[in-house]
Coordinates of C-alpha atoms in Angstrom, one line a residue:
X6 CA 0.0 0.0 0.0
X7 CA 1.6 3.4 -1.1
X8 CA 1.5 5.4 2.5
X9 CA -0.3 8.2 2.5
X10 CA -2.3 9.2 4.8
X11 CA -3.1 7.9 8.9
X12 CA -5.4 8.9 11.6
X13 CA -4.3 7.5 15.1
X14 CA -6.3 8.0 18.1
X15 CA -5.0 8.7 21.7
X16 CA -1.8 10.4 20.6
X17 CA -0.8 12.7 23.3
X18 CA 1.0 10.4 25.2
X19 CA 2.4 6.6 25.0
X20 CA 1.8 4.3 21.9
X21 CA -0.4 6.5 19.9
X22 CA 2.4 8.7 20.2
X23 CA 4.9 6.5 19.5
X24 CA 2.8 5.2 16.5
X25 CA 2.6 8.5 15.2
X26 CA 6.2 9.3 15.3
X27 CA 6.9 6.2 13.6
X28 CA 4.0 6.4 10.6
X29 CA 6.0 9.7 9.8
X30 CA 9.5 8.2 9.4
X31 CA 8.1 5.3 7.2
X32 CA 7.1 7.6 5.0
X33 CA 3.4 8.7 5.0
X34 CA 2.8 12.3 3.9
X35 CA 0.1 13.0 6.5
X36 CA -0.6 11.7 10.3
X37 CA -4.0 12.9 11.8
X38 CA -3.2 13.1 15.6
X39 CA -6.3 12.9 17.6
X40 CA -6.9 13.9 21.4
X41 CA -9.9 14.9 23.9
X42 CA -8.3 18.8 23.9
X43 CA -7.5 20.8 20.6
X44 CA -4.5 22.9 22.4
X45 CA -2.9 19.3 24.3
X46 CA -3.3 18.0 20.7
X47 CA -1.7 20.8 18.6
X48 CA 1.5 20.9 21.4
X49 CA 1.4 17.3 20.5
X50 CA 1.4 18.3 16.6
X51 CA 4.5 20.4 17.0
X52 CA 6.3 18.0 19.4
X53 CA 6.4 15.0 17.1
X54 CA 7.1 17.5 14.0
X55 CA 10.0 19.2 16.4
X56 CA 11.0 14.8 17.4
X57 CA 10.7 13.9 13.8
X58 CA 11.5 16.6 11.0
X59 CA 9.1 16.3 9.7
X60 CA 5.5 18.5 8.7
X61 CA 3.2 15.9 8.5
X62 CA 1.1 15.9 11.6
X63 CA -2.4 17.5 11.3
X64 CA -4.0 18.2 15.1
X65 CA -7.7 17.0 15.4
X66 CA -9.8 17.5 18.5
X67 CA -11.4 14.2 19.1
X68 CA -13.3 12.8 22.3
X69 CA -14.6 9.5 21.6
X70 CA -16.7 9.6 25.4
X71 CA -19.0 12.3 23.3
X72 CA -20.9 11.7 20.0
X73 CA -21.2 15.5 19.2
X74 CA -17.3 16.0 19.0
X75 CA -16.9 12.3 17.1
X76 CA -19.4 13.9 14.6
X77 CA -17.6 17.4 14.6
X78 CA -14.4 15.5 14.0
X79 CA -16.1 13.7 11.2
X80 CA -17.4 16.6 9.7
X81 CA -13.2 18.4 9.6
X82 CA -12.4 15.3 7.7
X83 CA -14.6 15.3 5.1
X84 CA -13.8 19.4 4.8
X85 CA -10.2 18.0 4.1
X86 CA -11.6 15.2 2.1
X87 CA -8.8 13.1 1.8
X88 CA -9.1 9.2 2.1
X89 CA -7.4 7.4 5.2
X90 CA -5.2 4.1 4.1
X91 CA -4.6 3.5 8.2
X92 CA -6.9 4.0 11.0
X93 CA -4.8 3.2 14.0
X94 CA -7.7 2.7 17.3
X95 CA -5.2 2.8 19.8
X96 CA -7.0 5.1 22.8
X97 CA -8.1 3.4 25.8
X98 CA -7.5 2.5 29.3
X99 CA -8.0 0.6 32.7
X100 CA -10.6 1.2 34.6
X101 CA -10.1 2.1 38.4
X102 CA -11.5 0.6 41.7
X103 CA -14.5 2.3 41.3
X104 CA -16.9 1.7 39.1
X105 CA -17.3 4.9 36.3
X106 CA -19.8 5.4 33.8
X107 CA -20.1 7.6 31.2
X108 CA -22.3 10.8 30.4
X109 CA -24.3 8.2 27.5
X110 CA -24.2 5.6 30.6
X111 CA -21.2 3.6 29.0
X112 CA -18.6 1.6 31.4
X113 CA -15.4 3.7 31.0
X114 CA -13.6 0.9 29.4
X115 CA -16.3 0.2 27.0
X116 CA -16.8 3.4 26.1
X117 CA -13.8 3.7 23.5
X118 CA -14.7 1.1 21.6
X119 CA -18.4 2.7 21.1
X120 CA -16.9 6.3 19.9
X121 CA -14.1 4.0 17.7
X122 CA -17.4 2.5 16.1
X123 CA -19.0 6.0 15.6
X124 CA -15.9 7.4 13.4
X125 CA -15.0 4.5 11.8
X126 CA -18.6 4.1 10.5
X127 CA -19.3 7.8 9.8
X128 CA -15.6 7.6 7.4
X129 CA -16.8 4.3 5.6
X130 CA -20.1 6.4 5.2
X131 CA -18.5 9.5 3.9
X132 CA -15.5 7.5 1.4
X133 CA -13.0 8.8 3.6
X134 CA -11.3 5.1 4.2
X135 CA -8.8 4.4 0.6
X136 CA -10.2 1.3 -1.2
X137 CA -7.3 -1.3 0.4
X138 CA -7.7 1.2 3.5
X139 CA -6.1 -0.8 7.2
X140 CA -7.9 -1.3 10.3
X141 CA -6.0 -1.5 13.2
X142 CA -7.7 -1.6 16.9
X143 CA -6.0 -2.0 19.9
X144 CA -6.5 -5.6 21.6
X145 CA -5.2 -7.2 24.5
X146 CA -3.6 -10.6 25.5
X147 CA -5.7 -9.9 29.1
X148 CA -9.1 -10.8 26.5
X149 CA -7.4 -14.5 26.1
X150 CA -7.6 -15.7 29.9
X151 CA -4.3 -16.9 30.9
X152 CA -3.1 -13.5 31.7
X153 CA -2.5 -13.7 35.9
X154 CA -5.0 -11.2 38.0
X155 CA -7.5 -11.3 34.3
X156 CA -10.6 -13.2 33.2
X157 CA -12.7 -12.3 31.1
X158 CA -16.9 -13.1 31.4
X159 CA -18.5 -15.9 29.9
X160 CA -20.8 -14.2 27.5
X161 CA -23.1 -17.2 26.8
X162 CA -23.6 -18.5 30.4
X163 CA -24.2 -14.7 31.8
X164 CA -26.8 -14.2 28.4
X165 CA -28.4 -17.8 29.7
X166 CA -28.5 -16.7 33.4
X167 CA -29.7 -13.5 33.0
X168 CA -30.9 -12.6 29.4
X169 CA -34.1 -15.0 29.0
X170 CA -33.7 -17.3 25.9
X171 CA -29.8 -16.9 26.0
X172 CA -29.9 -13.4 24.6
X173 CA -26.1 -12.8 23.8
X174 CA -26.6 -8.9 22.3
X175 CA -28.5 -8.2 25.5
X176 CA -25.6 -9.9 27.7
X177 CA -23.2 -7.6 25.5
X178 CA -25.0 -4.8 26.0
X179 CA -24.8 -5.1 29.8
X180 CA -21.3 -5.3 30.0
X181 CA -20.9 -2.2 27.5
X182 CA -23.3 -0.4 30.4
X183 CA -22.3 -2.6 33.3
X184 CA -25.7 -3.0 34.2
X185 CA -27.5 -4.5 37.2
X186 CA -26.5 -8.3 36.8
X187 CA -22.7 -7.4 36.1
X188 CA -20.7 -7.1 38.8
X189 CA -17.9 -4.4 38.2
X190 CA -14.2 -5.9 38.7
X191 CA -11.4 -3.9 37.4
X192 CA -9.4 -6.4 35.4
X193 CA -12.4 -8.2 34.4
X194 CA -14.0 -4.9 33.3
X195 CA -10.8 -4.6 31.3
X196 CA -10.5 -7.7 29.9
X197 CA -14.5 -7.8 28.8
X198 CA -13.7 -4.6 27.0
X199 CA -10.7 -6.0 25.2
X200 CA -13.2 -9.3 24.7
X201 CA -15.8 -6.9 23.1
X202 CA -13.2 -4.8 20.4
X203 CA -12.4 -8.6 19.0
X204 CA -15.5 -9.5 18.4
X205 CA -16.4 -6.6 16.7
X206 CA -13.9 -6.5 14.6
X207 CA -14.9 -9.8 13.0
X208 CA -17.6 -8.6 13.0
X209 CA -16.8 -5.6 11.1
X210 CA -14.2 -7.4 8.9
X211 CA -17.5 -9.2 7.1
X212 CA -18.6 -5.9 6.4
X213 CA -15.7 -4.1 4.9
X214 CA -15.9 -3.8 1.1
X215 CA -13.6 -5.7 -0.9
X216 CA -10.0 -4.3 -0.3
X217 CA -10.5 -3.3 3.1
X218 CA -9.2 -5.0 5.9
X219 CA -9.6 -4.8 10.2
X220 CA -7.6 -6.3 12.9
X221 CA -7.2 -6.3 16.7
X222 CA -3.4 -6.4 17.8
X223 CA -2.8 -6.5 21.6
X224 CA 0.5 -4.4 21.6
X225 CA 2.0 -6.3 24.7
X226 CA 3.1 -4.9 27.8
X227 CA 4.1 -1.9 27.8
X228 CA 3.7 -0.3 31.2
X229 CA 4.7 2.7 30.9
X230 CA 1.8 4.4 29.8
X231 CA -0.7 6.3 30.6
X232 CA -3.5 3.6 30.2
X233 CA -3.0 2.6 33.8
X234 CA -3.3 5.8 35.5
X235 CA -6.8 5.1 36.8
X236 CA -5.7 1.1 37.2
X237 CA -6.2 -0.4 40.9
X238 CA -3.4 -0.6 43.4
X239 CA -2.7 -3.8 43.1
X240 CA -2.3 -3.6 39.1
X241 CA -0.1 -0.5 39.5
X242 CA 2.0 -1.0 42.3
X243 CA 2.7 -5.0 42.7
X244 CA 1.6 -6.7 39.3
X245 CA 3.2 -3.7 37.0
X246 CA 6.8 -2.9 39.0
X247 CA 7.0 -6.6 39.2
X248 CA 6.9 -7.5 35.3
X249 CA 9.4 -4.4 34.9
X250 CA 12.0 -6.9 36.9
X251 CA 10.9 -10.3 35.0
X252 CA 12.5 -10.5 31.2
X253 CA 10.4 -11.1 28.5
X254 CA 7.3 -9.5 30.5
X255 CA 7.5 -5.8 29.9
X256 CA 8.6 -4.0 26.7
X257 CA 9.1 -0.5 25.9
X258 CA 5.7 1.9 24.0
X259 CA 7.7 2.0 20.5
X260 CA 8.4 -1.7 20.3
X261 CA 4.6 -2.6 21.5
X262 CA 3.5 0.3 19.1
X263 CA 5.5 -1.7 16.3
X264 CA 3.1 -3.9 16.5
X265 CA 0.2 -1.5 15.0
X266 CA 2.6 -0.7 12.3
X267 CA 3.1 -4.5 11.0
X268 CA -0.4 -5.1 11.3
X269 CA -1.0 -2.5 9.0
X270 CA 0.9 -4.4 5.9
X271 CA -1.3 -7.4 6.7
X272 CA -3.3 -9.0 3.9
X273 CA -7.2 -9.2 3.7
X274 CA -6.8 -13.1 3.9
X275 CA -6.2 -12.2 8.0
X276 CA -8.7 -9.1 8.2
X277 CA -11.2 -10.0 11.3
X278 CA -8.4 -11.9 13.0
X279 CA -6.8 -11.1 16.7
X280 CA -2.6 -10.9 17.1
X281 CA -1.2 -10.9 20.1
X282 CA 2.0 -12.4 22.0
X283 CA 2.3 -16.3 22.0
X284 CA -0.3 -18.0 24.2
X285 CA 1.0 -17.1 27.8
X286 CA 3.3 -14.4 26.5
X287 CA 3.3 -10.7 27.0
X288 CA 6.1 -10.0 24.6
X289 CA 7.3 -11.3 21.7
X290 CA 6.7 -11.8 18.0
X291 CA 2.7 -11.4 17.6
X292 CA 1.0 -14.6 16.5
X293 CA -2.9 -15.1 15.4
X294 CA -4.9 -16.0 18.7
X295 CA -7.0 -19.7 18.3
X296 CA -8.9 -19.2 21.5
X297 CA -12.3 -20.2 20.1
X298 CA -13.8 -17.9 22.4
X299 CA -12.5 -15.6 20.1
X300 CA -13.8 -16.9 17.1
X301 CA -17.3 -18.0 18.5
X302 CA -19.7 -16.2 15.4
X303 CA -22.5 -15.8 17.7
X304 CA -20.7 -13.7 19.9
X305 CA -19.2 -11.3 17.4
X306 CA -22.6 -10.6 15.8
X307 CA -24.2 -10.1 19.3
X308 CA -21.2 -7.9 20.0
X309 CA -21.4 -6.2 16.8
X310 CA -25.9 -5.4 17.3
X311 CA -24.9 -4.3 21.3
X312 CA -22.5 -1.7 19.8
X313 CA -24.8 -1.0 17.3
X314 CA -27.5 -0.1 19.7
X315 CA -25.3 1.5 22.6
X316 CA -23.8 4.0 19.6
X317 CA -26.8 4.6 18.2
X318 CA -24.8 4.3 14.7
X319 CA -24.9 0.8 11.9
X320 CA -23.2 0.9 8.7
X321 CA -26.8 0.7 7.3
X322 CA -27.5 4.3 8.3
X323 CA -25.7 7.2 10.2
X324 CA -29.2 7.9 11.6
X325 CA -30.6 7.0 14.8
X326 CA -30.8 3.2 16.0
X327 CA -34.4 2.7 17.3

């Protein structure tokens, strides 16, 4: 793919930013930097162009918590009306001890994923993603279950126990809105959310056109970030310092961000699919995942209709979602 042109979200800080430094020595001619304030993202602008130099880096305001500014930064794209050949999804985070939900009622670690859906269908609706345009969403190996202190919910037995008739969109949508029968747990909040952004991306890999492609790549360990700030003390100050001292279970923001950046010369023959570290791994080369959990079709398409619903947005129409 000739590189041209990227949006990544979350780039103040961390891997967005270090993905962003690196789309612009590769080569592309123009990196959208996103962030939830226009001034923090235009010192972020001139920072990486100052790091780099290089003149590539367009600042966009973009809060994915809030439809209106996912829709104003919709509307500045199509003003520019340049196709993207690589949407990097990178922005999210950990949840703290506490339970948070969002103005639209959203779980705070859910509630990337839901503005994510919102651009990336308003850009497929305007023709503002290149015909052989990459997908890349951030993942993580804590969605596989045999990450220590992480487990993820077992969407079919909560949808049986709670949803009557085993209603897996319904079971989804709870965990997107944490609702009454879920029972808020950091990690698992965390790894539900990671669980969620895989499915949908199958999901959404069946409805790309032809050319287009989507994956979820888990970008390791990297722990110093700022996706753990709100994280719970035992996360941040036992698990964390002590995978800093083990080899092999820690790894620096521009080598997990160089994970984004191989994805994105991935075929179509993969689109839909999860990488991550080896089975057990943190680190290392990124591999597939063969968890059948994660390729369980019932569960993609009741992830897909919950995020669908929640967002209020379906490739089918930009209008509301009755």
């Amino acid at each position: 793919m000739e590189h041209s042109i990227a949006l990544v979200t979350g780039t103040t800080s961390g891997l967005g930013y270090a993905a962003a430094s690196m789309l612009a020595t590769k080569g592309y001619r123009q990196v959208i930097v996103t962030g939830r304030s226009l001034a923090r993202v235009k010192e972020t602008a001139a920072q990486l162009a100052a790091e780099t130099k290089t003149q590539v880096f367009t600042p966009l305001e973009l809060e994915l918590d809030a439809p209106t500014s996912v829709q104003s930064a919709l509307a500045e794209l199509v003003k520019q009306g340049r196709p993207i050949d690589f949407l990097l999804l990178n922005a999210g985070m950990v949840g703290g001890k506490k339970r948070v939900l969002t103005a639209a009622g959203i779980e705070e670690d859910q509630a990337p994923l839901i503005g994510h859906h919102q651009l990336t269908v308003g850009l497929l609706h305007a023709n503002l993603l290149s015909t052989n345009a990459r997908i890349v969403i951030a993942g993580s190996e804590a969605a596989r279950g045999d990450v220590p202190m992480f487990s993820y919910t077992d969407v079919a037995a909560f949808a049986a126990k709670h949803h009557q008739g085993g209603d897996r969109t319904a079971a989804v949508e709870a965990l997107l809105r944490s609702g009454p029968n879920v029972k808020y747990e950091p990690n698992r909040a965390y790894a539900d959310a990671k669980l969620v952004v895989a499915w949908w991306a199958a999901a959404l890999a069946r409805r790309l056109p032809s050319g287009m492609a989507v994956y979820t790549v888990a970008p390791g360990s990297a722990p110093d970030t700022k996706a753990v700030r709100n994280a719970g003390p035992a996360l941040k100050w036992l698990m964390i310092p002590l995978m800093k001292l083990i080899p092999g279970m820690s790894q620096t923001p521009e080598t997990a961000a160089r994970r984004y950046l191989q994805a994105s010369e991935f075929g179509t023959d993969v689109s839909g699919q999860f990488f991550a570290s080896a089975p057990k791994k943190l680190t290392g080369p990124i591999e597939a995942m063969r968890h059948p959990h994660f390729h369980d079709r019932a569960s993609q398409e009741a992830a897909w209709q919950a995020v669908v619903k929640v967002s209020g947005v379906d490739l089918s129409s930009l209008s509301a979602v009755s």
